[in-house]
Coordinates of C-alpha atoms in Angstrom, one line a residue:
Chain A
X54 CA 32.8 -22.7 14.4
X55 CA 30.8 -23.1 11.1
X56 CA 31.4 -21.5 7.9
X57 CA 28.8 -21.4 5.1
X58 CA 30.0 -20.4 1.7
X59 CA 27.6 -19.9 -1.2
X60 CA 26.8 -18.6 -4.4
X61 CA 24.9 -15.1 -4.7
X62 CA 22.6 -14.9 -6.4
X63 CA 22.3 -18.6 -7.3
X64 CA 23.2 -21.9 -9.2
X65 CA 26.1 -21.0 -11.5
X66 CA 27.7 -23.4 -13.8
X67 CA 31.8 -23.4 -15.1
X68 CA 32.7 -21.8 -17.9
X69 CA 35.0 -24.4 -19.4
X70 CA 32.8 -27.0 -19.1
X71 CA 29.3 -26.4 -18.5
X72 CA 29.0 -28.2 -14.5
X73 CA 27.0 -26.7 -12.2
X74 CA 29.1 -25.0 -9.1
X75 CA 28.2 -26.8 -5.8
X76 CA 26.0 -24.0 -4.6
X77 CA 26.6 -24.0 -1.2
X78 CA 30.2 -25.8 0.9
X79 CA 30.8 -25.7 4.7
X80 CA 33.5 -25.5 6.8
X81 CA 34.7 -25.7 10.3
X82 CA 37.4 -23.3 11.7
X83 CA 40.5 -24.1 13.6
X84 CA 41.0 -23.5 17.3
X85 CA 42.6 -19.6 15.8
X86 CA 39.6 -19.1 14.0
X87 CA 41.0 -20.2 11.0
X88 CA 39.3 -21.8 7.6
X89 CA 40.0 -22.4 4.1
X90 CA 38.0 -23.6 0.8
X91 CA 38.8 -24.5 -2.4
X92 CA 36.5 -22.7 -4.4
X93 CA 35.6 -22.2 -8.4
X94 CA 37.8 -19.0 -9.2
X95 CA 35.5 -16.2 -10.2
X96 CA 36.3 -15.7 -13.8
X97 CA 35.2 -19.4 -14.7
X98 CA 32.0 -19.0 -13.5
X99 CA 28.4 -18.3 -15.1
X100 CA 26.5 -16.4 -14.7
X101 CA 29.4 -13.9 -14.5
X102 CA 27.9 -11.3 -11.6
X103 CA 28.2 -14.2 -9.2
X104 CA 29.8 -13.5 -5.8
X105 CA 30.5 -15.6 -3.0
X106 CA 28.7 -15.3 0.3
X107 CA 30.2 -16.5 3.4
X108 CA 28.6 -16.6 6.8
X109 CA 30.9 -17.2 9.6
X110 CA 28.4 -18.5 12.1
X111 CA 29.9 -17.0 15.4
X112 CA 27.4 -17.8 18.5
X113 CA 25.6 -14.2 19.5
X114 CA 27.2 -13.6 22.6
X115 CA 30.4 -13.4 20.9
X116 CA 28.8 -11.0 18.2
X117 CA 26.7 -13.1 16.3
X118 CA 26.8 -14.4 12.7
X119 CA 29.3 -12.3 10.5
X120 CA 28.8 -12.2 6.8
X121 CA 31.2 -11.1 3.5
X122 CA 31.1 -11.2 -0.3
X123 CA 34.2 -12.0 -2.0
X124 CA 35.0 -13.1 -5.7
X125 CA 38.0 -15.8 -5.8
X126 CA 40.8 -14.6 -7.7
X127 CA 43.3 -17.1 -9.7
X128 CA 45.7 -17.7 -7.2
X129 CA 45.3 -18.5 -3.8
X130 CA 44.4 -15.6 -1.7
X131 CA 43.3 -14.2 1.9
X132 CA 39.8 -13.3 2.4
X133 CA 40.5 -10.0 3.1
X134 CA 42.0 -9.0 -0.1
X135 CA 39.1 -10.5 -1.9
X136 CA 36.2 -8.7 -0.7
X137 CA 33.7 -7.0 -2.7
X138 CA 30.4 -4.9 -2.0
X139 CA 27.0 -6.9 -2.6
X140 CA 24.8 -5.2 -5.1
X141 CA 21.9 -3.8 -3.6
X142 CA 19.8 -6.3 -4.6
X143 CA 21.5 -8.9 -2.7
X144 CA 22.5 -7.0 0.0
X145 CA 18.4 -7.3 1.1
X146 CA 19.1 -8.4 5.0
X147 CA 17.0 -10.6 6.8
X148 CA 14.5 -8.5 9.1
X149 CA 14.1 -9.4 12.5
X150 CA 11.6 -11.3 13.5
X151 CA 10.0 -9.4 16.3
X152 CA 5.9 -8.4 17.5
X153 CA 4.6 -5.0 18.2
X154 CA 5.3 -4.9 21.5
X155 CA 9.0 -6.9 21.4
X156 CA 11.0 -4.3 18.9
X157 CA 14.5 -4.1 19.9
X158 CA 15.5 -2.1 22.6
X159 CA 18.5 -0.9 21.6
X160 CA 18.2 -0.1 17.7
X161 CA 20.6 0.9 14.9
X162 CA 19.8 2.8 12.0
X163 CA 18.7 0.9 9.5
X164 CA 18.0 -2.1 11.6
X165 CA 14.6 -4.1 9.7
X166 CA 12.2 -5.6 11.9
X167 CA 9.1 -8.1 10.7
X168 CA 6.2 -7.7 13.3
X169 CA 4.0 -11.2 12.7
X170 CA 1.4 -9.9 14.8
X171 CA 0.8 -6.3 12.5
X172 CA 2.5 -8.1 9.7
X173 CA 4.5 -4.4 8.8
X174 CA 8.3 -4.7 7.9
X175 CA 10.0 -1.8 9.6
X176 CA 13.4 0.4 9.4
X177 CA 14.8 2.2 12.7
X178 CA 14.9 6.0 11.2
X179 CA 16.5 6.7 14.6
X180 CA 14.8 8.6 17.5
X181 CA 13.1 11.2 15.8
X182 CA 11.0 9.3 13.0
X183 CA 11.4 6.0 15.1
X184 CA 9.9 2.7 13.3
X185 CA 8.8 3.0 10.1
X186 CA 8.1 1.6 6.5
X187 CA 10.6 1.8 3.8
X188 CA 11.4 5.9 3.5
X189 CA 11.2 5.8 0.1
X190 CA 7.6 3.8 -0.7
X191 CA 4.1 5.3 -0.3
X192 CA 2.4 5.1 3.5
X193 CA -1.2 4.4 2.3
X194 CA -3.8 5.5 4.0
X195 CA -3.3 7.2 7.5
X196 CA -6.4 8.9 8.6
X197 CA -10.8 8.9 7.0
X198 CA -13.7 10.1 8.4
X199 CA -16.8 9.5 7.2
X200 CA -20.3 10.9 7.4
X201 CA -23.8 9.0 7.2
X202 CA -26.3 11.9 7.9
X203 CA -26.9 15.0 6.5
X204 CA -25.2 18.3 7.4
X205 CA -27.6 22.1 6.6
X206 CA -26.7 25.5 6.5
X207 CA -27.9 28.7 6.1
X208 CA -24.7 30.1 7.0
X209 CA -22.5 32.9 4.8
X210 CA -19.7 32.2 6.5
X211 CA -17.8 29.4 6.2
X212 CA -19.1 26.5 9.5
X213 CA -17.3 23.2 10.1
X214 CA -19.2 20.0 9.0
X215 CA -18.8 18.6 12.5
X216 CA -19.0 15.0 11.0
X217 CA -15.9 15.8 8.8
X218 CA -14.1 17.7 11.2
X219 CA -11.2 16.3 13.4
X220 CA -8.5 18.6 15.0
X221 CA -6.4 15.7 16.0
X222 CA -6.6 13.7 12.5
X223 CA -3.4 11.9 12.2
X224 CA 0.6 12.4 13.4
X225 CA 2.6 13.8 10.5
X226 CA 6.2 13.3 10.0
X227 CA 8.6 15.5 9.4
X228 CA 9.6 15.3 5.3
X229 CA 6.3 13.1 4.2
X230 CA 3.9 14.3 1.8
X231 CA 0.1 13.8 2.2
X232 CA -2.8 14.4 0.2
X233 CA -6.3 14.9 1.4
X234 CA -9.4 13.8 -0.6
X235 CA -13.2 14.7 0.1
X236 CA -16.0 12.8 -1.9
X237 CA -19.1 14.0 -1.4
X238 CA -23.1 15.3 -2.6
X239 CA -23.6 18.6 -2.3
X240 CA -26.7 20.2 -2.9
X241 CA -28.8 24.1 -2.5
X242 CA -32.3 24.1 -2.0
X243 CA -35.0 27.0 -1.2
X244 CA -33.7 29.3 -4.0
X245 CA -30.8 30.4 -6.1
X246 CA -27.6 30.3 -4.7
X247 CA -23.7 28.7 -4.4
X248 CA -22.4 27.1 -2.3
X249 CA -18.9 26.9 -0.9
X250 CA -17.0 24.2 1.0
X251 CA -13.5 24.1 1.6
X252 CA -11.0 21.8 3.9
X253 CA -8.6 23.7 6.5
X254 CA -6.2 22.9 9.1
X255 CA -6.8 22.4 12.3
X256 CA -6.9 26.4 13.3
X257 CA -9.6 26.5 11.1
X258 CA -8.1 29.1 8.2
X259 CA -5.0 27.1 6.4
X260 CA -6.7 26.5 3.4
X261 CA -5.6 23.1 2.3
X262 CA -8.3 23.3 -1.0
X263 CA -11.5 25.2 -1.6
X264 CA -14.1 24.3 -4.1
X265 CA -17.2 27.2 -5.4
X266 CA -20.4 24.9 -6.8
X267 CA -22.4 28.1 -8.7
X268 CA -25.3 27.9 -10.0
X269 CA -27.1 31.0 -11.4
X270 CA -30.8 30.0 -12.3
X271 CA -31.8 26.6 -10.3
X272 CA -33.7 26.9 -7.2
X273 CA -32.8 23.4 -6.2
X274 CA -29.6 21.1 -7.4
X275 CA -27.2 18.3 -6.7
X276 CA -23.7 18.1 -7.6
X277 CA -21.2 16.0 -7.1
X278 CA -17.9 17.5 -4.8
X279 CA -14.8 15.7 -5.2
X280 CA -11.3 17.3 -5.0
X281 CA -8.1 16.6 -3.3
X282 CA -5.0 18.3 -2.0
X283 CA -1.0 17.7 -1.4
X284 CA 0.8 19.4 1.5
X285 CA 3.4 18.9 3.3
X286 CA 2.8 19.2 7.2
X287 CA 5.3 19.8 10.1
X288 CA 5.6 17.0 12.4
X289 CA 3.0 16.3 15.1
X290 CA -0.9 16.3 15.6
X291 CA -2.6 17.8 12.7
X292 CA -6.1 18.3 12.0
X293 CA -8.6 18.9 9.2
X294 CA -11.7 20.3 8.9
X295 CA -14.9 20.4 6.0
X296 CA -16.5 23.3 5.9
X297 CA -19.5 24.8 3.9
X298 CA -21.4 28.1 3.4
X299 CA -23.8 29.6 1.1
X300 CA -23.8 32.7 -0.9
X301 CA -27.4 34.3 0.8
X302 CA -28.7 33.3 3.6
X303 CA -32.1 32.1 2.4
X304 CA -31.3 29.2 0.6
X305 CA -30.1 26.1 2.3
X306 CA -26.8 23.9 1.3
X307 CA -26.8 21.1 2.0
X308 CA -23.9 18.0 2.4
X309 CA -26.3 15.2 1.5
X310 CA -25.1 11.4 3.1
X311 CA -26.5 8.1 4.3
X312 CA -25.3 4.6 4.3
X313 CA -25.5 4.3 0.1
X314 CA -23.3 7.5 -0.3
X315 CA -21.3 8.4 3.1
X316 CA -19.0 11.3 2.6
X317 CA -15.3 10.4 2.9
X318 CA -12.5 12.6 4.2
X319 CA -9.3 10.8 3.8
X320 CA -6.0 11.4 4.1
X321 CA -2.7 9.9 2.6
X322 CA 0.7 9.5 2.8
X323 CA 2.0 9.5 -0.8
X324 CA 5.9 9.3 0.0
X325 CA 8.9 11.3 0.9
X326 CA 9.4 15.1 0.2
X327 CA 13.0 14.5 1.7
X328 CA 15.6 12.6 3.3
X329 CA 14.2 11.6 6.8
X330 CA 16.0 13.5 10.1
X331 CA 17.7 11.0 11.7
X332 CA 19.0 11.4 15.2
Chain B
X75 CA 40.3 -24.4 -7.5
X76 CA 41.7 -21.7 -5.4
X77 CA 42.4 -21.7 -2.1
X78 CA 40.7 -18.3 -0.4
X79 CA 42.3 -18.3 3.4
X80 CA 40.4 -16.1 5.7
X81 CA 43.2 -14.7 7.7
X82 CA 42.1 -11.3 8.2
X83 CA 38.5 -12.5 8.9
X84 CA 38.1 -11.0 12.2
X85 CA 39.3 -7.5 10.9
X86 CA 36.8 -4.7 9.6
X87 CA 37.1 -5.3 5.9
X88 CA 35.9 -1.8 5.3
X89 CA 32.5 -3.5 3.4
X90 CA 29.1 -4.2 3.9
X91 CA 28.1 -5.8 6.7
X92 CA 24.6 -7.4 6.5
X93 CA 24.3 -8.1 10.4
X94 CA 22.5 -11.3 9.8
X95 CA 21.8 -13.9 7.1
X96 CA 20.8 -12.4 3.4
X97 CA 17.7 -12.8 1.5
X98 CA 18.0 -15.1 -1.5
X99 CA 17.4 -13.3 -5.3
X100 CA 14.5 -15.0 -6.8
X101 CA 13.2 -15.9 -10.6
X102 CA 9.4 -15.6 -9.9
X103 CA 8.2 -19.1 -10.1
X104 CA 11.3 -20.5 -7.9
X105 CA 11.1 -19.2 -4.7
X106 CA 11.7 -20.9 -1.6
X107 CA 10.9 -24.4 -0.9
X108 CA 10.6 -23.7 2.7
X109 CA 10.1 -20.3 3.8
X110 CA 9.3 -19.1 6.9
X111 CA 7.2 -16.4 8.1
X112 CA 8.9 -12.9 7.8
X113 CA 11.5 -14.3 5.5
X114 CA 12.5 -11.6 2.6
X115 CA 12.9 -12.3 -1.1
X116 CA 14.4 -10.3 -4.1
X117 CA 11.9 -11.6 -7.1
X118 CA 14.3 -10.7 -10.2
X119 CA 11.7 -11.0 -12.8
X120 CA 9.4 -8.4 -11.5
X121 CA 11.7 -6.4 -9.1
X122 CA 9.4 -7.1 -6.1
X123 CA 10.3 -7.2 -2.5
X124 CA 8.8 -9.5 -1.0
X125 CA 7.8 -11.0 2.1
X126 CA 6.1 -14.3 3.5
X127 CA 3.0 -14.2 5.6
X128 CA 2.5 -18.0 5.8
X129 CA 0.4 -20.4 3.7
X130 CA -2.6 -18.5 3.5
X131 CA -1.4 -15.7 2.3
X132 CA 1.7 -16.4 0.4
X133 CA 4.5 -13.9 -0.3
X134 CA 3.3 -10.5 -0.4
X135 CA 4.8 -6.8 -0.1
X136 CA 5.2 -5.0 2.9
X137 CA 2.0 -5.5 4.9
X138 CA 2.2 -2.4 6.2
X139 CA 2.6 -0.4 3.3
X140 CA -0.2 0.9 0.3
X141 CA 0.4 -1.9 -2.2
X142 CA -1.3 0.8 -4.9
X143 CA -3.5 -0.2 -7.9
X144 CA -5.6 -3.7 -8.0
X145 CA -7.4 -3.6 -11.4
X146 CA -9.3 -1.1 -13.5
X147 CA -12.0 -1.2 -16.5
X148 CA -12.3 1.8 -18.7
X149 CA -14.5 1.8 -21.4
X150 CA -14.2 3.6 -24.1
X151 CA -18.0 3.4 -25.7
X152 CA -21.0 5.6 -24.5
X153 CA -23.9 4.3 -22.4
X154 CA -27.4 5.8 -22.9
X155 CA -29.4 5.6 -20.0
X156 CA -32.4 4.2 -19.2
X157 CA -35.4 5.2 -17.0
X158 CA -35.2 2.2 -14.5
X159 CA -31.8 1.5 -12.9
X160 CA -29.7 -0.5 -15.3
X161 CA -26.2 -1.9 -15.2
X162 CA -23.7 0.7 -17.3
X163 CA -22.4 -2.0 -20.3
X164 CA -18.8 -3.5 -19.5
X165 CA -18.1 -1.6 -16.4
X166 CA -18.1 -4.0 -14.3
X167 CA -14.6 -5.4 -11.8
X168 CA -13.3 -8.1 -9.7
X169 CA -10.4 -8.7 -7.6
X170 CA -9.9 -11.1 -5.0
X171 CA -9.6 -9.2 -1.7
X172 CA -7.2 -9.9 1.2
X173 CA -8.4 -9.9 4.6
X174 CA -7.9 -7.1 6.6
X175 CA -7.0 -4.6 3.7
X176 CA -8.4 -1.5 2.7
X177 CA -9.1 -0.9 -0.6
X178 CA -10.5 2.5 -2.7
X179 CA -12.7 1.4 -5.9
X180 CA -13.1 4.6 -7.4
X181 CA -15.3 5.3 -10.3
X182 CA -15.4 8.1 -13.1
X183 CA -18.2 9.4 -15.1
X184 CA -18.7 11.3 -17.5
X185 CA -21.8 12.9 -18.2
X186 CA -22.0 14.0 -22.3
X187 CA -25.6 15.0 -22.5
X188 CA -27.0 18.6 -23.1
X189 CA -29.2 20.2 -22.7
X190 CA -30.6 18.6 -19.5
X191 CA -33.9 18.9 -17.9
X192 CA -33.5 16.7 -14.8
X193 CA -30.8 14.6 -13.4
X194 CA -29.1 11.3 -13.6
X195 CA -28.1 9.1 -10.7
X196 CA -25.2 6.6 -11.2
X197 CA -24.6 4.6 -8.9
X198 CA -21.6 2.0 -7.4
X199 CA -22.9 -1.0 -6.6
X200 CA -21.4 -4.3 -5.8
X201 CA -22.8 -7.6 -7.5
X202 CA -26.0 -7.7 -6.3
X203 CA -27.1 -4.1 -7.0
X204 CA -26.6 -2.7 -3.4
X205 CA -25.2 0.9 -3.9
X206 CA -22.0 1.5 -2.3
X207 CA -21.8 5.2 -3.7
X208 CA -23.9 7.0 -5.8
X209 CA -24.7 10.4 -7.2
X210 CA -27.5 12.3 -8.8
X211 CA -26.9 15.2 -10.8
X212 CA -29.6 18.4 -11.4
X213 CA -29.5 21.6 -12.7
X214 CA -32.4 22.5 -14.5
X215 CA -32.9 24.2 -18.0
X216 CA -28.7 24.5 -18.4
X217 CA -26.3 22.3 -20.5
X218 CA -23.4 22.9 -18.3
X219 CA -23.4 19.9 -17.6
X220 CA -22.1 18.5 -20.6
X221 CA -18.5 16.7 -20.5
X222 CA -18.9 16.8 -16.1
X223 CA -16.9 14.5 -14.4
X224 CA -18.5 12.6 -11.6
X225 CA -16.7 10.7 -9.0
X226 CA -17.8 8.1 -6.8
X227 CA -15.3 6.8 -4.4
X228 CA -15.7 3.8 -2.2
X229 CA -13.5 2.6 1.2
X230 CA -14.0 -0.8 0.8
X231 CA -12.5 -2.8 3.7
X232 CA -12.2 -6.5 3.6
X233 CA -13.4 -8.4 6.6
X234 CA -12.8 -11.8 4.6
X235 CA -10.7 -12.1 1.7
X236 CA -12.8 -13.2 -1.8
X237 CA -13.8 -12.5 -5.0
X238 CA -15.4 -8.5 -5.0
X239 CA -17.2 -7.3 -7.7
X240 CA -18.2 -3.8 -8.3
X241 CA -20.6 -2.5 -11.4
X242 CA -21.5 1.0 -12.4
X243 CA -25.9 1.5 -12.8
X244 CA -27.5 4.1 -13.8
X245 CA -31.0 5.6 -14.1
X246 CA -32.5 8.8 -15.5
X247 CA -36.0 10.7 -13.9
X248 CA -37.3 12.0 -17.1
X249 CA -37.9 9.0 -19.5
X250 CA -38.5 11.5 -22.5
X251 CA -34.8 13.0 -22.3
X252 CA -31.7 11.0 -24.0
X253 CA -29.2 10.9 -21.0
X254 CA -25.6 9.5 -22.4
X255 CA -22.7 9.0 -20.1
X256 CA -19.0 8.0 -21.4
X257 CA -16.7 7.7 -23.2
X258 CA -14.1 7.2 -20.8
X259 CA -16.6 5.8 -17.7
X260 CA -14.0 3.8 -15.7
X261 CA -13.8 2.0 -12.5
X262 CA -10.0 1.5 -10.8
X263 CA -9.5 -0.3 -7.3
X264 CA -6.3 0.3 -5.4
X265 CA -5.0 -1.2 -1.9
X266 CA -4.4 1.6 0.5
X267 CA -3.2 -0.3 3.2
X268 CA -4.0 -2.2 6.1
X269 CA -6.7 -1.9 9.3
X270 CA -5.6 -5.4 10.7
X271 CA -3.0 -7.9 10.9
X272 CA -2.5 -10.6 8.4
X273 CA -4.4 -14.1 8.9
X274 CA -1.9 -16.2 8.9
X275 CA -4.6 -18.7 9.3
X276 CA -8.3 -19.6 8.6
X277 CA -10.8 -18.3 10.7
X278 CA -12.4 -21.7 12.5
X279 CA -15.7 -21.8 12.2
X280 CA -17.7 -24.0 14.8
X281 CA -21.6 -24.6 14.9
X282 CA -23.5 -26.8 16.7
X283 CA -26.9 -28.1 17.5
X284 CA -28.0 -30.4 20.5
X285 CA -26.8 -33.2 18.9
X286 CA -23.5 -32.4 17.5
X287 CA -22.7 -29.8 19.7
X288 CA -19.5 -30.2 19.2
X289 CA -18.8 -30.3 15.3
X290 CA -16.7 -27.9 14.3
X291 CA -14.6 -27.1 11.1
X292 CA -11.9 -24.9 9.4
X293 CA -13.6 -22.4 7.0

């Protein structure tokens, strides 16, 4: 059977004398299972830090390839008592190669997975939270709407922009965080009056952030509407929905779009607000 | 030399185990000869994780995570605006876009005139003057306007990767009124994720005519 032995986390020279350390050495084992190396003792190497790496390449179907990190004492020694824990950094594992549609069927937690057809690198959160990105690192953009026509109301009561309006937005997970952003013109017409928009939640009266545009003495106006919100959702379907009215029913507001200035609902994931459930 | 004797190799050693081969630590500007794709690297310059997506695209983060902010310009001088639609001085970005990302330019103005007759539009454009985004601003016979912030935002998604430039323009209805916007203006581009796979390879281009029909090329 093979053994591998190299330097972490790279070329490494001796102390006493300046020669570069052989950066990697292989083996074979015995019939037992059985090796042995001569190897640069750890405390006459440089960079200091090093560690060894040894990959004990064991065919999978008798468990696959088994790795350790070990320093090499001054005298002669058994593997076992010279075992040390990688630093995080090079404790990085090799992800899986897999696609979207070949993940592993029987995953641990923890496991990494590289999808070449999506491209994402994923960690097994267990059942619950399944497949995801790193826990720790921001999501990106999960969910946007966007409008290209105009939306008018005479309304004094709050209606949904139906454009900007989607009860079944995007799947939330249990301990993310999201923010929600709206960018768009706004505008009254016919007389003096305010307007009101404000995004909500799916049933239509969570606020997740209201905005007043008042104006006291122009019978006509634009403004410009752009305001965003962080929540934290329960896990599942959630929705969110625009929605407008005006302070007297004779004037007209107005959520003013076209191709040159669409409005944009989007939503975010901007990273954990806890540890992940994992089951 | 010392002898290391793996005699208790099969035993749990009570450590770490990396179930499979483990990435290599980097310098930036030494990375692997002869990577493969989905192969993981430590860079210990910069700190990044990174990942290979083939010779296109190089070594990247996560694909499937927001790889955050691009570039920005923020100025920090004040434009007066003109009657006809004219570039805002300086505010003007570029970043070379990868395919099949989604990126946010987002620009900030401030408007620092008062009193105010009739509005100002600024607008987003990219480098031909198309708007992207843009804003006019009215409220007649008030200076509450003064200091406003206006936001344009942009979801910019990238069909082929390139050079992408954005510019700020801006115009004024009332030529007799002095109309200044800034300090501070600023456009900032971030990556917010992906809508597509990565192209590991060129898209192949073919055309043909009756009489090469068959020429065809990688583009």
């Amino acid at each position: 059977m093979p053994v591998v032995v190299d330097l972490v986390p790279g070329p490494a020279f001796k102390t006493l004398d300046g020669g570069e350390i052989e950066s990697t050495v292989e083996t074979d084992t015995d019939v037992n299972g059985r090796w042995s190396l001569p190897l640069e003792q750890s405390s006459n190497i440089d960079p200091s830090t090093s560690y060894y790496r040894v990959r004990e390449m064991i065919p999978q179907v008798k468990g696959g390839t088994r790795t350790w990190f070990f320093r090499v004492p001054g005298t002669n020694a058994i593997l076992h008592d010279c075992l040390v824990a990688p630093s995080v950094a090079n404790a990085i594992v090799r992800p899986t190669i897999v696609t979207s549609t070949t993940r592993p069927s029987t995953p641990f937690v923890g496991q990494i997975i590289f999808e070449t057809d999506t491209g994402k690198v994923l960690y097994y959160y267990g059942s619950t939270v399944g497949w995801q990105p790193a826990w720790n690192s921001e999501w990106g953009e999960i969910a946007n709407i966007q409008m290209t026509a105009p939306f008018t109301t005479q309304s004094t009561s709050y209606v949904d922009v139906p454009a900007l309006t989607n009860n079944s937005l995007f799947t939330a997970v249990a301990g993310r965080r999201y923010l929600t952003t709206i960018n768009c013109w706004v505008a009254v017409t016919g007389g003096v009056g305010n307007l009101f928009t404000r995004i909500v939640k799916a049933d239509g009266s969570t606020i997740v952030r209201d905005q007043a545009f008042q104006n006291s003495t122009a019978t006509a106006w634009l403004d410009n509407c752009y305001y965003e919100s962080r929540n934290v959702e329960t896990a599942g379907v959630q929705g969110r929905r625009f929605q407008i009215n005006v302070s007297v029913g004779t004037v007209t507001g107005q959520i003013d779009a076209n191709a040159s200035h669409p409005a944009n609902l989007t939503v975010y994931d901007v990273g954990p607000s806890a540890a992940p459930v994992i089951t | 030399m010392t002898y290391v004797d793996p005699f208790f190799t099969f035993a749990d050693p009570g450590i770490v185990d990396a179930g499979g081969p483990v990435a290599g630590v980097y310098p930036y500007g030494f990375y692997p000869a002869d990577p493969y794709i989905g192969m993981a690297i430590f860079d210990s310059t910069f700190g990044n994780v990174l990942y290979y997506y083939g010779p296109i695209l190089g070594w990247r983060p996560n694909w499937g995570t927001a790889w955050g902010f691009v570039t920005d310009i923020q100025l920090a001088s004040t434009y007066a605006v003109t009657t006809a639609e004219a570039d805002i001085t300086g505010l003007t970005v570029s970043w070379t876009a990868v395919q099949n990302r989604k990126y946010l330019v987002r620009m900030n103005i401030r408007y620092s005139s008062a009193p105010e007759s009739i509005g100002t539009t600024v607008v987003l454009t990219d480098a031909g003057n198309i708007h992207k985004m843009e804003q006019t601003v009215s409220v007649q016979g008030t200076s509450q306007n003064k200091g406003k912030e206006l936001t344009l935002t942009e979801r910019y998604l990238a069909y082929g990767s390139g050079t992408v430039t954005r510019k700020g323009r801006a115009s004024k209805s009332a030529p007799a009124d002095t109309k200044n916007l800034g300090p501070d203006n600023s456009i900032d581009v971030f990556d917010l994720g992906p809508f597509g796979g990565p192209a590991y390879l060129p898209l192949s281009a073919c055309l043909w005519n009756s009489s090469t029909w068959n020429s065809c090329s990688w583009s």
